[in-house]
């Protein structure tokens, strides 16, 4: 199922909702992978999912992803150390390299999610603040009660 | 320096310069003393592979801290088993270990550079090899009864429907849409939750997806209980997913 830029742009621009009202229930899959995912709907029709990832062994290592059906179309990443290389032929506003720990990957026809842009002025932002940024940029009405992924998790690097 | 096939030293220095340009190391500012090493290798999304180094007595721990296997969102236990196999294969190929989703090794200081490159290679290889997979199963249900309920409800709301409408998939295989709404070219496949049915709908919609013009809906029977997240996660890859309990809301889209 190949996506077109028009389909992705339409889905991104549409007002979407993560309907569950229960709190985010983080699932620890391993020492390095704590996740949560939920369906995302437009007018009661589920068209995709949101997926959040936290790596507790690293400080401020978070991902927030939006998928349309099986295709990941938008992602906000926070990584403690980053160098991202954007492909040649990228959109004109897309920089060659991104080194900003807080950055976003936007789906681009022909490149998928390989193109990244920095997100400025978020260097001290909390996990919840980054979630807000993700939802705002992706037009998501996020209804589940927020829960901090660090609560109940113990950092273990050994 | 002259660059030619007859000058291997020039080639070597050119490669070294390229590697050096993309190599950087920083201390992690969390008080643990760990050092992050940005390598010239990249994950499929274009992010550089970062390998982390930590002193452990007279040895060094070298790890990717699970970043090579981070992207596993639609995975059941079965699928995670396959991902683990991929990780073990990548680890074996590069002479490193895999533990709790992390690829890494321990080494003495003089082996550090080589160890970082081996772990980075294994991590990049594992990330590039991970492929999509499938979910689990649920209860057997009264599928025919649910189809009849959907059919009667749509007709009762003056939505013209056809049962078992023939459609040709991209493979050339002939499928039957359980419920077809001709006005909007919508295909509704009621799904009770039994795994065989879920898999059948997934296959049908996968084959119909490249055929232009059809709107594909997996209609979940949630009258008694919600189908599992794995069912939704699978079907949303090939269709819009709607629940019976919300039919008052979504009906306007398909009529």
mmCIF file of C-alpha atoms in Angstrom:
data_model
loop_
_atom_site.group_PDB
_atom_site.id
_atom_site.type_symbol
_atom_site.label_atom_id
_atom_site.label_comp_id
_atom_site.label_asym_id
_atom_site.label_seq_id
_atom_site.Cartn_x
_atom_site.Cartn_y
_atom_site.Cartn_z
ATOM 1 C CA UNK A 1 0.000 0.000 0.000
ATOM 2 C CA UNK A 2 2.071 2.924 -1.263
ATOM 3 C CA UNK A 3 1.287 6.262 0.313
ATOM 4 C CA UNK A 4 1.198 9.539 -1.555
ATOM 5 C CA UNK A 5 2.255 12.898 -0.148
ATOM 6 C CA UNK A 6 -1.353 14.032 -0.475
ATOM 7 C CA UNK A 7 -2.675 11.180 1.676
ATOM 8 C CA UNK A 8 -0.075 11.790 4.353
ATOM 9 C CA UNK A 9 -0.603 15.553 4.358
ATOM 10 C CA UNK A 10 -4.359 15.061 4.618
ATOM 11 C CA UNK A 11 -3.997 12.649 7.535
ATOM 12 C CA UNK A 12 -1.490 14.902 9.298
ATOM 13 C CA UNK A 13 -3.749 17.927 8.932
ATOM 14 C CA UNK A 14 -6.900 16.111 10.083
ATOM 15 C CA UNK A 15 -7.996 16.483 13.694
ATOM 16 C CA UNK A 16 -7.302 13.116 15.288
ATOM 17 C CA UNK A 17 -8.040 11.730 18.703
ATOM 18 C CA UNK A 18 -6.485 9.181 21.022
ATOM 19 C CA UNK A 19 -9.750 8.362 22.753
ATOM 20 C CA UNK A 20 -8.878 6.265 25.776
ATOM 21 C CA UNK A 21 -9.404 8.130 29.033
ATOM 22 C CA UNK A 22 -7.474 5.699 31.190
ATOM 23 C CA UNK A 23 -3.913 6.627 32.149
ATOM 24 C CA UNK A 24 -0.959 5.737 29.962
ATOM 25 C CA UNK A 25 0.061 2.247 31.068
ATOM 26 C CA UNK A 26 3.729 1.895 30.278
ATOM 27 C CA UNK A 27 4.892 -1.615 29.425
ATOM 28 C CA UNK A 28 8.473 -2.555 30.217
ATOM 29 C CA UNK A 29 9.582 -4.980 27.539
ATOM 30 C CA UNK A 30 13.229 -5.057 28.522
ATOM 31 C CA UNK A 31 15.783 -3.014 30.424
ATOM 32 C CA UNK A 32 16.073 -0.730 27.416
ATOM 33 C CA UNK A 33 12.535 -0.650 26.049
ATOM 34 C CA UNK A 34 9.496 0.804 27.759
ATOM 35 C CA UNK A 35 6.573 1.318 25.391
ATOM 36 C CA UNK A 36 2.956 2.329 25.110
ATOM 37 C CA UNK A 37 0.697 2.338 22.077
ATOM 38 C CA UNK A 38 -2.889 3.270 21.360
ATOM 39 C CA UNK A 39 -5.277 3.535 18.431
ATOM 40 C CA UNK A 40 -5.819 6.904 16.824
ATOM 41 C CA UNK A 41 -9.167 7.802 15.327
ATOM 42 C CA UNK A 42 -10.866 10.282 13.066
ATOM 43 C CA UNK A 43 -14.653 10.368 13.619
ATOM 44 C CA UNK A 44 -14.644 6.965 15.381
ATOM 45 C CA UNK A 45 -12.651 5.318 12.573
ATOM 46 C CA UNK A 46 -9.273 3.989 13.593
ATOM 47 C CA UNK A 47 -6.766 4.815 10.894
ATOM 48 C CA UNK A 48 -3.526 4.397 12.725
ATOM 49 C CA UNK A 49 -1.687 4.225 16.012
ATOM 50 C CA UNK A 50 0.508 6.262 18.256
ATOM 51 C CA UNK A 51 3.511 4.528 19.758
ATOM 52 C CA UNK A 52 5.738 5.917 22.477
ATOM 53 C CA UNK A 53 9.159 4.518 23.307
ATOM 54 C CA UNK A 54 11.443 5.252 26.235
ATOM 55 C CA UNK A 55 14.903 3.858 26.839
ATOM 56 C CA UNK A 56 15.411 4.149 30.624
ATOM 57 C CA UNK A 57 19.122 3.365 30.434
ATOM 58 C CA UNK A 58 19.777 6.712 28.743
ATOM 59 C CA UNK A 59 18.771 10.177 29.927
ATOM 60 C CA UNK A 60 16.108 11.846 27.754
ATOM 61 C CA UNK A 61 15.822 9.078 25.192
ATOM 62 C CA UNK A 62 12.243 9.231 23.976
ATOM 63 C CA UNK A 63 10.336 8.620 20.749
ATOM 64 C CA UNK A 64 6.763 9.536 19.843
ATOM 65 C CA UNK A 65 5.467 8.024 16.617
ATOM 66 C CA UNK A 66 2.349 8.339 14.511
ATOM 67 C CA UNK A 67 1.406 5.648 11.997
ATOM 68 C CA UNK A 68 -1.187 5.727 9.241
ATOM 69 C CA UNK A 69 -2.197 2.104 8.792
ATOM 70 C CA UNK A 70 1.109 0.269 8.614
ATOM 71 C CA UNK A 71 3.275 3.229 7.639
ATOM 72 C CA UNK A 72 5.078 5.383 10.167
ATOM 73 C CA UNK A 73 4.482 8.947 8.971
ATOM 74 C CA UNK A 74 5.653 11.230 11.773
ATOM 75 C CA UNK A 75 8.043 10.895 14.660
ATOM 76 C CA UNK A 76 9.481 13.158 17.321
ATOM 77 C CA UNK A 77 12.743 11.855 18.769
ATOM 78 C CA UNK A 78 14.840 12.964 21.688
ATOM 79 C CA UNK A 79 18.289 11.413 21.833
ATOM 80 C CA UNK A 80 21.165 12.350 24.131
ATOM 81 C CA UNK A 81 23.699 12.223 21.305
ATOM 82 C CA UNK A 82 22.679 12.644 17.701
ATOM 83 C CA UNK A 83 23.978 13.064 14.217
ATOM 84 C CA UNK A 84 21.380 12.549 11.546
ATOM 85 C CA UNK A 85 22.247 12.638 7.860
ATOM 86 C CA UNK A 86 19.448 13.714 5.551
ATOM 87 C CA UNK A 87 19.416 12.196 2.070
ATOM 88 C CA UNK A 88 20.409 14.077 -1.042
ATOM 89 C CA UNK A 89 17.387 15.319 -2.977
ATOM 90 C CA UNK A 90 15.654 16.179 0.302
ATOM 91 C CA UNK A 91 13.112 19.039 0.512
ATOM 92 C CA UNK A 92 14.681 22.483 0.242
ATOM 93 C CA UNK A 93 13.973 23.413 3.870
ATOM 94 C CA UNK A 94 15.545 20.223 5.179
ATOM 95 C CA UNK A 95 19.122 20.634 6.481
ATOM 96 C CA UNK A 96 21.936 18.298 5.428
ATOM 97 C CA UNK A 97 22.688 17.242 8.994
ATOM 98 C CA UNK A 98 20.763 17.440 12.235
ATOM 99 C CA UNK A 99 22.551 17.354 15.578
ATOM 100 C CA UNK A 100 19.799 18.759 17.776
ATOM 101 C CA UNK A 101 18.753 16.112 20.352
ATOM 102 C CA UNK A 102 15.114 17.154 19.907
ATOM 103 C CA UNK A 103 14.093 16.630 16.302
ATOM 104 C CA UNK A 104 11.229 15.439 14.116
ATOM 105 C CA UNK A 105 11.009 13.066 11.172
ATOM 106 C CA UNK A 106 8.335 14.011 8.637
ATOM 107 C CA UNK A 107 7.168 11.564 5.988
ATOM 108 C CA UNK A 108 8.371 12.684 2.586
ATOM 109 C CA UNK A 109 7.419 10.991 -0.670
ATOM 110 C CA UNK A 110 10.308 8.901 -1.939
ATOM 111 C CA UNK A 111 12.128 9.049 1.382
ATOM 112 C CA UNK A 112 9.671 7.838 4.005
ATOM 113 C CA UNK A 113 10.830 9.059 7.401
ATOM 114 C CA UNK A 114 14.461 9.563 6.466
ATOM 115 C CA UNK A 115 14.192 13.357 6.472
ATOM 116 C CA UNK A 116 14.634 15.059 9.854
ATOM 117 C CA UNK A 117 14.308 18.651 11.065
ATOM 118 C CA UNK A 118 15.514 20.102 14.371
ATOM 119 C CA UNK A 119 12.998 21.183 17.013
ATOM 120 C CA UNK A 120 14.393 24.312 18.601
ATOM 121 C CA UNK A 121 14.122 25.600 22.172
ATOM 122 C CA UNK A 122 13.261 22.267 23.754
ATOM 123 C CA UNK A 123 16.624 21.417 25.286
ATOM 124 C CA UNK A 124 15.257 21.295 28.838
ATOM 125 C CA UNK A 125 11.760 20.127 27.968
ATOM 126 C CA UNK A 126 10.228 17.328 30.001
ATOM 127 C CA UNK A 127 8.761 14.153 28.544
ATOM 128 C CA UNK A 128 5.265 15.547 29.001
ATOM 129 C CA UNK A 129 6.201 18.781 27.258
ATOM 130 C CA UNK A 130 7.616 16.880 24.280
ATOM 131 C CA UNK A 131 4.413 14.800 24.158
ATOM 132 C CA UNK A 132 2.449 18.056 23.980
ATOM 133 C CA UNK A 133 4.638 19.261 21.116
ATOM 134 C CA UNK A 134 4.145 15.963 19.266
ATOM 135 C CA UNK A 135 0.360 16.125 19.675
ATOM 136 C CA UNK A 136 0.168 19.765 18.670
ATOM 137 C CA UNK A 137 2.254 19.304 15.535
ATOM 138 C CA UNK A 138 0.336 16.162 14.534
ATOM 139 C CA UNK A 139 -3.103 17.608 15.398
ATOM 140 C CA UNK A 140 -3.888 14.985 18.002
ATOM 141 C CA UNK A 141 -6.418 15.421 20.773
ATOM 142 C CA UNK A 142 -4.694 13.259 23.380
ATOM 143 C CA UNK A 143 -7.201 12.189 26.044
ATOM 144 C CA UNK A 144 -5.464 9.541 28.165
ATOM 145 C CA UNK A 145 -4.271 10.736 31.519
ATOM 146 C CA UNK A 146 -0.538 11.411 31.384
ATOM 147 C CA UNK A 147 1.772 9.182 33.384
ATOM 148 C CA UNK A 148 5.511 9.723 33.641
ATOM 149 C CA UNK A 149 7.459 6.772 32.193
ATOM 150 C CA UNK A 150 10.080 7.216 34.908
ATOM 151 C CA UNK A 151 7.568 6.507 37.666
ATOM 152 C CA UNK A 152 7.998 2.956 38.882
ATOM 153 C CA UNK A 153 10.989 2.323 36.663
ATOM 154 C CA UNK A 154 14.469 1.898 37.999
ATOM 155 C CA UNK A 155 17.447 2.973 35.954
ATOM 156 C CA UNK A 156 19.635 -0.016 35.402
ATOM 157 C CA UNK A 157 22.674 0.220 33.228
ATOM 158 C CA UNK A 158 24.504 -2.872 34.408
ATOM 159 C CA UNK B 1 48.155 14.005 -2.222
ATOM 160 C CA UNK B 2 47.769 12.197 -5.558
ATOM 161 C CA UNK B 3 44.798 9.825 -5.507
ATOM 162 C CA UNK B 4 45.196 6.830 -7.764
ATOM 163 C CA UNK B 5 45.050 3.069 -7.763
ATOM 164 C CA UNK B 6 48.834 3.079 -7.655
ATOM 165 C CA UNK B 7 48.815 4.970 -4.393
ATOM 166 C CA UNK B 8 47.230 2.816 -1.692
ATOM 167 C CA UNK B 9 48.375 5.173 1.039
ATOM 168 C CA UNK B 10 46.363 7.997 -0.510
ATOM 169 C CA UNK B 11 43.278 5.792 -0.652
ATOM 170 C CA UNK B 12 43.804 4.776 2.964
ATOM 171 C CA UNK B 13 44.110 8.385 4.063
ATOM 172 C CA UNK B 14 41.000 9.351 2.120
ATOM 173 C CA UNK B 15 39.024 6.615 3.881
ATOM 174 C CA UNK B 16 40.455 7.631 7.248
ATOM 175 C CA UNK B 17 39.502 11.259 6.636
ATOM 176 C CA UNK B 18 35.943 10.251 5.764
ATOM 177 C CA UNK B 19 35.672 8.073 8.878
ATOM 178 C CA UNK B 20 37.249 10.729 11.072
ATOM 179 C CA UNK B 21 34.766 13.348 9.883
ATOM 180 C CA UNK B 22 31.846 11.300 11.186
ATOM 181 C CA UNK B 23 33.439 10.148 14.424
ATOM 182 C CA UNK B 24 32.820 11.998 17.699
ATOM 183 C CA UNK B 25 32.830 11.049 21.380
ATOM 184 C CA UNK B 26 31.186 12.828 24.307
ATOM 185 C CA UNK B 27 30.762 12.208 28.005
ATOM 186 C CA UNK B 28 27.133 11.668 28.941
ATOM 187 C CA UNK B 29 26.072 14.434 31.301
ATOM 188 C CA UNK B 30 24.283 12.254 33.812
ATOM 189 C CA UNK B 31 27.148 11.623 36.234
ATOM 190 C CA UNK B 32 27.618 7.964 35.256
ATOM 191 C CA UNK B 33 30.860 8.640 33.379
ATOM 192 C CA UNK B 34 29.607 6.897 30.284
ATOM 193 C CA UNK B 35 31.007 8.000 26.939
ATOM 194 C CA UNK B 36 28.892 8.051 23.799
ATOM 195 C CA UNK B 37 30.620 7.396 20.503
ATOM 196 C CA UNK B 38 28.972 8.626 17.309
ATOM 197 C CA UNK B 39 30.113 6.227 14.613
ATOM 198 C CA UNK B 40 30.102 6.614 10.818
ATOM 199 C CA UNK B 41 27.532 3.790 10.583
ATOM 200 C CA UNK B 42 23.858 4.664 10.282
ATOM 201 C CA UNK B 43 20.502 3.096 11.142
ATOM 202 C CA UNK B 44 17.937 2.836 8.315
ATOM 203 C CA UNK B 45 16.364 6.190 9.263
ATOM 204 C CA UNK B 46 19.652 8.059 8.805
ATOM 205 C CA UNK B 47 20.545 8.462 12.479
ATOM 206 C CA UNK B 48 24.143 7.623 13.292
ATOM 207 C CA UNK B 49 24.779 4.491 15.340
ATOM 208 C CA UNK B 50 25.846 5.600 18.814
ATOM 209 C CA UNK B 51 27.792 3.158 20.969
ATOM 210 C CA UNK B 52 28.194 3.689 24.703
ATOM 211 C CA UNK B 53 31.315 2.894 26.697
ATOM 212 C CA UNK B 54 31.523 2.397 30.447
ATOM 213 C CA UNK B 55 34.459 1.441 32.637
ATOM 214 C CA UNK B 56 33.935 -1.755 34.636
ATOM 215 C CA UNK B 57 37.065 -2.304 36.728
ATOM 216 C CA UNK B 58 39.888 -3.229 34.355
ATOM 217 C CA UNK B 59 37.438 -3.839 31.505
ATOM 218 C CA UNK B 60 35.213 -1.688 29.345
ATOM 219 C CA UNK B 61 31.545 -2.326 28.648
ATOM 220 C CA UNK B 62 30.590 -1.491 25.042
ATOM 221 C CA UNK B 63 26.859 -1.381 24.269
ATOM 222 C CA UNK B 64 24.236 0.017 21.934
ATOM 223 C CA UNK B 65 21.793 0.127 24.909
ATOM 224 C CA UNK B 66 19.130 -1.468 22.777
ATOM 225 C CA UNK B 67 18.878 1.257 20.120
ATOM 226 C CA UNK B 68 19.334 -1.227 17.276
ATOM 227 C CA UNK B 69 16.158 -3.054 18.326
ATOM 228 C CA UNK B 70 14.164 -0.054 19.516
ATOM 229 C CA UNK B 71 11.654 -0.036 16.676
ATOM 230 C CA UNK B 72 9.349 -2.971 17.528
ATOM 231 C CA UNK B 73 5.913 -1.497 17.908
ATOM 232 C CA UNK B 74 3.538 -4.012 16.287
ATOM 233 C CA UNK B 75 5.138 -7.116 17.691
ATOM 234 C CA UNK B 76 3.595 -10.041 19.523
ATOM 235 C CA UNK B 77 5.625 -12.482 21.591
ATOM 236 C CA UNK B 78 5.989 -14.583 18.451
ATOM 237 C CA UNK B 79 7.291 -11.646 16.456
ATOM 238 C CA UNK B 80 9.577 -10.567 19.245
ATOM 239 C CA UNK B 81 11.031 -14.086 19.102
ATOM 240 C CA UNK B 82 11.888 -13.533 15.458
ATOM 241 C CA UNK B 83 13.451 -10.169 16.281
ATOM 242 C CA UNK B 84 15.511 -11.877 18.975
ATOM 243 C CA UNK B 85 16.701 -14.394 16.388
ATOM 244 C CA UNK B 86 17.704 -11.535 14.077
ATOM 245 C CA UNK B 87 19.589 -9.874 16.920
ATOM 246 C CA UNK B 88 21.353 -13.107 17.840
ATOM 247 C CA UNK B 89 22.338 -13.614 14.201
ATOM 248 C CA UNK B 90 23.749 -10.092 13.943
ATOM 249 C CA UNK B 91 25.580 -10.515 17.242
ATOM 250 C CA UNK B 92 27.063 -13.825 16.190
ATOM 251 C CA UNK B 93 28.202 -12.429 12.849
ATOM 252 C CA UNK B 94 30.130 -9.670 14.579
ATOM 253 C CA UNK B 95 31.359 -11.581 17.605
ATOM 254 C CA UNK B 96 29.358 -9.684 20.220
ATOM 255 C CA UNK B 97 26.587 -10.653 22.667
ATOM 256 C CA UNK B 98 22.887 -9.841 22.892
ATOM 257 C CA UNK B 99 21.219 -9.466 26.278
ATOM 258 C CA UNK B 100 17.839 -7.951 27.171
ATOM 259 C CA UNK B 101 17.620 -6.283 23.776
ATOM 260 C CA UNK B 102 21.106 -4.803 23.986
ATOM 261 C CA UNK B 103 23.977 -5.642 21.684
ATOM 262 C CA UNK B 104 27.344 -5.359 23.355
ATOM 263 C CA UNK B 105 30.549 -6.816 24.603
ATOM 264 C CA UNK B 106 33.248 -6.352 27.227
ATOM 265 C CA UNK B 107 36.844 -5.737 26.322
ATOM 266 C CA UNK B 108 40.218 -4.603 27.581
ATOM 267 C CA UNK B 109 41.174 -1.003 26.747
ATOM 268 C CA UNK B 110 43.451 -1.868 23.833
ATOM 269 C CA UNK B 111 40.551 -3.655 22.099
ATOM 270 C CA UNK B 112 38.164 -0.757 22.571
ATOM 271 C CA UNK B 113 38.182 0.677 19.042
ATOM 272 C CA UNK B 114 37.598 -2.652 17.370
ATOM 273 C CA UNK B 115 34.908 -3.560 19.910
ATOM 274 C CA UNK B 116 33.023 -0.321 19.262
ATOM 275 C CA UNK B 117 33.066 -0.967 15.516
ATOM 276 C CA UNK B 118 31.891 -4.568 15.982
ATOM 277 C CA UNK B 119 28.984 -3.583 18.243
ATOM 278 C CA UNK B 120 28.062 -0.705 15.916
ATOM 279 C CA UNK B 121 28.072 -3.038 12.901
ATOM 280 C CA UNK B 122 25.907 -5.603 14.696
ATOM 281 C CA UNK B 123 23.463 -2.909 15.836
ATOM 282 C CA UNK B 124 23.146 -1.412 12.349
ATOM 283 C CA UNK B 125 22.727 -4.854 10.807
ATOM 284 C CA UNK B 126 20.019 -5.870 13.286
ATOM 285 C CA UNK B 127 18.084 -2.634 12.733
ATOM 286 C CA UNK B 128 18.247 -3.059 8.960
ATOM 287 C CA UNK B 129 17.076 -6.679 9.144
ATOM 288 C CA UNK B 130 13.991 -6.233 11.274
ATOM 289 C CA UNK B 131 10.880 -6.877 9.211
ATOM 290 C CA UNK B 132 7.154 -6.673 9.821
ATOM 291 C CA UNK B 133 5.249 -9.506 11.481
ATOM 292 C CA UNK B 134 1.876 -10.812 12.686
ATOM 293 C CA UNK B 135 -0.213 -11.090 15.909
ATOM 294 C CA UNK B 136 -2.055 -13.729 17.951
ATOM 295 C CA UNK B 137 -5.596 -15.071 18.295
ATOM 296 C CA UNK B 138 -8.895 -14.675 20.150
ATOM 297 C CA UNK B 139 -12.155 -16.486 20.790
ATOM 298 C CA UNK B 140 -14.354 -18.181 18.199
ATOM 299 C CA UNK B 141 -17.526 -16.160 17.758
ATOM 300 C CA UNK B 142 -20.860 -16.211 15.986
ATOM 301 C CA UNK B 143 -19.461 -14.634 12.844
ATOM 302 C CA UNK B 144 -22.466 -15.287 10.638
ATOM 303 C CA UNK B 145 -24.792 -13.804 13.197
ATOM 304 C CA UNK B 146 -22.686 -10.640 13.354
ATOM 305 C CA UNK B 147 -22.618 -10.333 9.556
ATOM 306 C CA UNK B 148 -26.383 -10.643 9.502
ATOM 307 C CA UNK B 149 -26.726 -7.960 12.179
ATOM 308 C CA UNK B 150 -24.494 -5.569 10.215
ATOM 309 C CA UNK B 151 -26.332 -6.262 6.988
ATOM 310 C CA UNK B 152 -29.757 -5.721 8.547
ATOM 311 C CA UNK B 153 -28.703 -2.586 10.396
ATOM 312 C CA UNK B 154 -27.295 -0.979 7.245
ATOM 313 C CA UNK B 155 -30.373 -1.830 5.214
ATOM 314 C CA UNK B 156 -32.523 -0.520 8.073
ATOM 315 C CA UNK B 157 -30.695 2.806 7.791
ATOM 316 C CA UNK B 158 -31.319 2.894 4.016
ATOM 317 C CA UNK B 159 -27.745 2.074 3.108
ATOM 318 C CA UNK B 160 -27.844 -0.113 -0.009
ATOM 319 C CA UNK B 161 -25.546 -3.091 0.453
ATOM 320 C CA UNK B 162 -24.517 -6.166 -1.495
ATOM 321 C CA UNK B 163 -23.419 -9.434 0.086
ATOM 322 C CA UNK B 164 -20.475 -11.461 -1.230
ATOM 323 C CA UNK B 165 -19.661 -8.951 -3.956
ATOM 324 C CA UNK B 166 -16.877 -10.215 -6.244
ATOM 325 C CA UNK B 167 -13.700 -8.143 -6.514
ATOM 326 C CA UNK B 168 -10.379 -8.794 -8.186
ATOM 327 C CA UNK B 169 -7.212 -8.253 -6.138
ATOM 328 C CA UNK B 170 -3.858 -7.014 -7.389
ATOM 329 C CA UNK B 171 -2.651 -10.614 -7.571
ATOM 330 C CA UNK B 172 -5.462 -11.495 -9.960
ATOM 331 C CA UNK B 173 -7.161 -13.562 -7.259
ATOM 332 C CA UNK B 174 -10.916 -13.156 -7.025
ATOM 333 C CA UNK B 175 -12.180 -12.102 -3.569
ATOM 334 C CA UNK B 176 -15.645 -11.685 -2.135
ATOM 335 C CA UNK B 177 -16.442 -8.589 -0.102
ATOM 336 C CA UNK B 178 -18.619 -9.782 2.767
ATOM 337 C CA UNK B 179 -20.539 -6.502 2.714
ATOM 338 C CA UNK B 180 -20.151 -4.029 -0.133
ATOM 339 C CA UNK B 181 -21.624 -0.527 -0.331
ATOM 340 C CA UNK B 182 -21.705 0.310 -4.054
ATOM 341 C CA UNK B 183 -22.396 4.037 -3.699
ATOM 342 C CA UNK B 184 -19.125 4.663 -1.890
ATOM 343 C CA UNK B 185 -17.229 1.564 -3.091
ATOM 344 C CA UNK B 186 -16.796 0.594 0.539
ATOM 345 C CA UNK B 187 -15.852 -2.907 1.593
ATOM 346 C CA UNK B 188 -16.871 -3.892 5.111
ATOM 347 C CA UNK B 189 -15.365 -7.016 6.576
ATOM 348 C CA UNK B 190 -16.944 -7.936 9.906
ATOM 349 C CA UNK B 191 -14.331 -9.387 12.252
ATOM 350 C CA UNK B 192 -15.358 -11.441 15.274
ATOM 351 C CA UNK B 193 -11.883 -11.880 16.685
ATOM 352 C CA UNK B 194 -11.112 -15.466 15.731
ATOM 353 C CA UNK B 195 -7.574 -15.498 14.439
ATOM 354 C CA UNK B 196 -8.324 -17.381 11.207
ATOM 355 C CA UNK B 197 -10.855 -14.717 10.290
ATOM 356 C CA UNK B 198 -8.488 -11.883 11.187
ATOM 357 C CA UNK B 199 -5.772 -13.419 9.036
ATOM 358 C CA UNK B 200 -8.218 -13.950 6.177
ATOM 359 C CA UNK B 201 -9.355 -10.297 6.256
ATOM 360 C CA UNK B 202 -5.747 -9.124 6.434
ATOM 361 C CA UNK B 203 -4.850 -11.197 3.364
ATOM 362 C CA UNK B 204 -7.902 -10.027 1.430
ATOM 363 C CA UNK B 205 -7.276 -6.348 2.163
ATOM 364 C CA UNK B 206 -3.548 -6.653 1.485
ATOM 365 C CA UNK B 207 -4.387 -7.906 -1.997
ATOM 366 C CA UNK B 208 -7.087 -5.268 -2.562
ATOM 367 C CA UNK B 209 -5.050 -2.340 -1.209
ATOM 368 C CA UNK B 210 -3.149 -1.630 -4.446
ATOM 369 C CA UNK B 211 -6.430 -1.678 -6.412
ATOM 370 C CA UNK B 212 -7.602 1.909 -6.672
ATOM 371 C CA UNK B 213 -11.030 3.078 -5.687
ATOM 372 C CA UNK B 214 -12.045 0.823 -2.803
ATOM 373 C CA UNK B 215 -12.464 2.019 0.764
ATOM 374 C CA UNK B 216 -11.560 -0.812 3.091
ATOM 375 C CA UNK B 217 -13.043 -1.150 6.577
ATOM 376 C CA UNK B 218 -12.412 -3.852 9.161
ATOM 377 C CA UNK B 219 -15.505 -3.848 11.346
ATOM 378 C CA UNK B 220 -14.773 -5.216 14.811
ATOM 379 C CA UNK B 221 -17.436 -7.015 16.790
ATOM 380 C CA UNK B 222 -17.101 -5.386 20.223
ATOM 381 C CA UNK B 223 -20.589 -6.220 21.488
ATOM 382 C CA UNK B 224 -19.316 -8.476 24.263
ATOM 383 C CA UNK B 225 -15.640 -7.655 24.544
ATOM 384 C CA UNK B 226 -13.043 -5.557 22.772
ATOM 385 C CA UNK B 227 -10.904 -7.447 20.271
ATOM 386 C CA UNK B 228 -7.262 -7.491 21.355
ATOM 387 C CA UNK B 229 -4.872 -4.692 20.504
ATOM 388 C CA UNK B 230 -2.989 -7.129 18.308
ATOM 389 C CA UNK B 231 -6.074 -7.543 16.083
ATOM 390 C CA UNK B 232 -6.396 -3.785 15.689
ATOM 391 C CA UNK B 233 -2.663 -3.405 15.155
ATOM 392 C CA UNK B 234 -2.684 -5.923 12.349
ATOM 393 C CA UNK B 235 -5.819 -4.785 10.536
ATOM 394 C CA UNK B 236 -5.041 -1.080 10.667
ATOM 395 C CA UNK B 237 -2.053 -1.804 8.475
ATOM 396 C CA UNK B 238 -4.345 -2.640 5.551
ATOM 397 C CA UNK B 239 -7.640 -0.912 6.312
ATOM 398 C CA UNK B 240 -9.520 1.602 8.398
ATOM 399 C CA UNK B 241 -10.690 -0.055 11.609
ATOM 400 C CA UNK B 242 -14.139 0.646 13.008
ATOM 401 C CA UNK B 243 -15.960 -0.814 15.976
ATOM 402 C CA UNK B 244 -19.587 -1.882 15.916
ATOM 403 C CA UNK B 245 -20.321 0.153 19.051
ATOM 404 C CA UNK B 246 -19.480 3.345 17.128
ATOM 405 C CA UNK B 247 -21.677 2.680 14.082
ATOM 406 C CA UNK B 248 -23.905 5.688 14.737
ATOM 407 C CA UNK B 249 -20.823 7.863 14.231
ATOM 408 C CA UNK B 250 -19.085 6.213 11.289
ATOM 409 C CA UNK B 251 -22.150 5.191 9.303
ATOM 410 C CA UNK B 252 -22.349 8.596 7.625
ATOM 411 C CA UNK B 253 -18.920 8.012 6.070
ATOM 412 C CA UNK B 254 -19.836 4.846 4.212
ATOM 413 C CA UNK B 255 -23.407 5.426 3.108
#
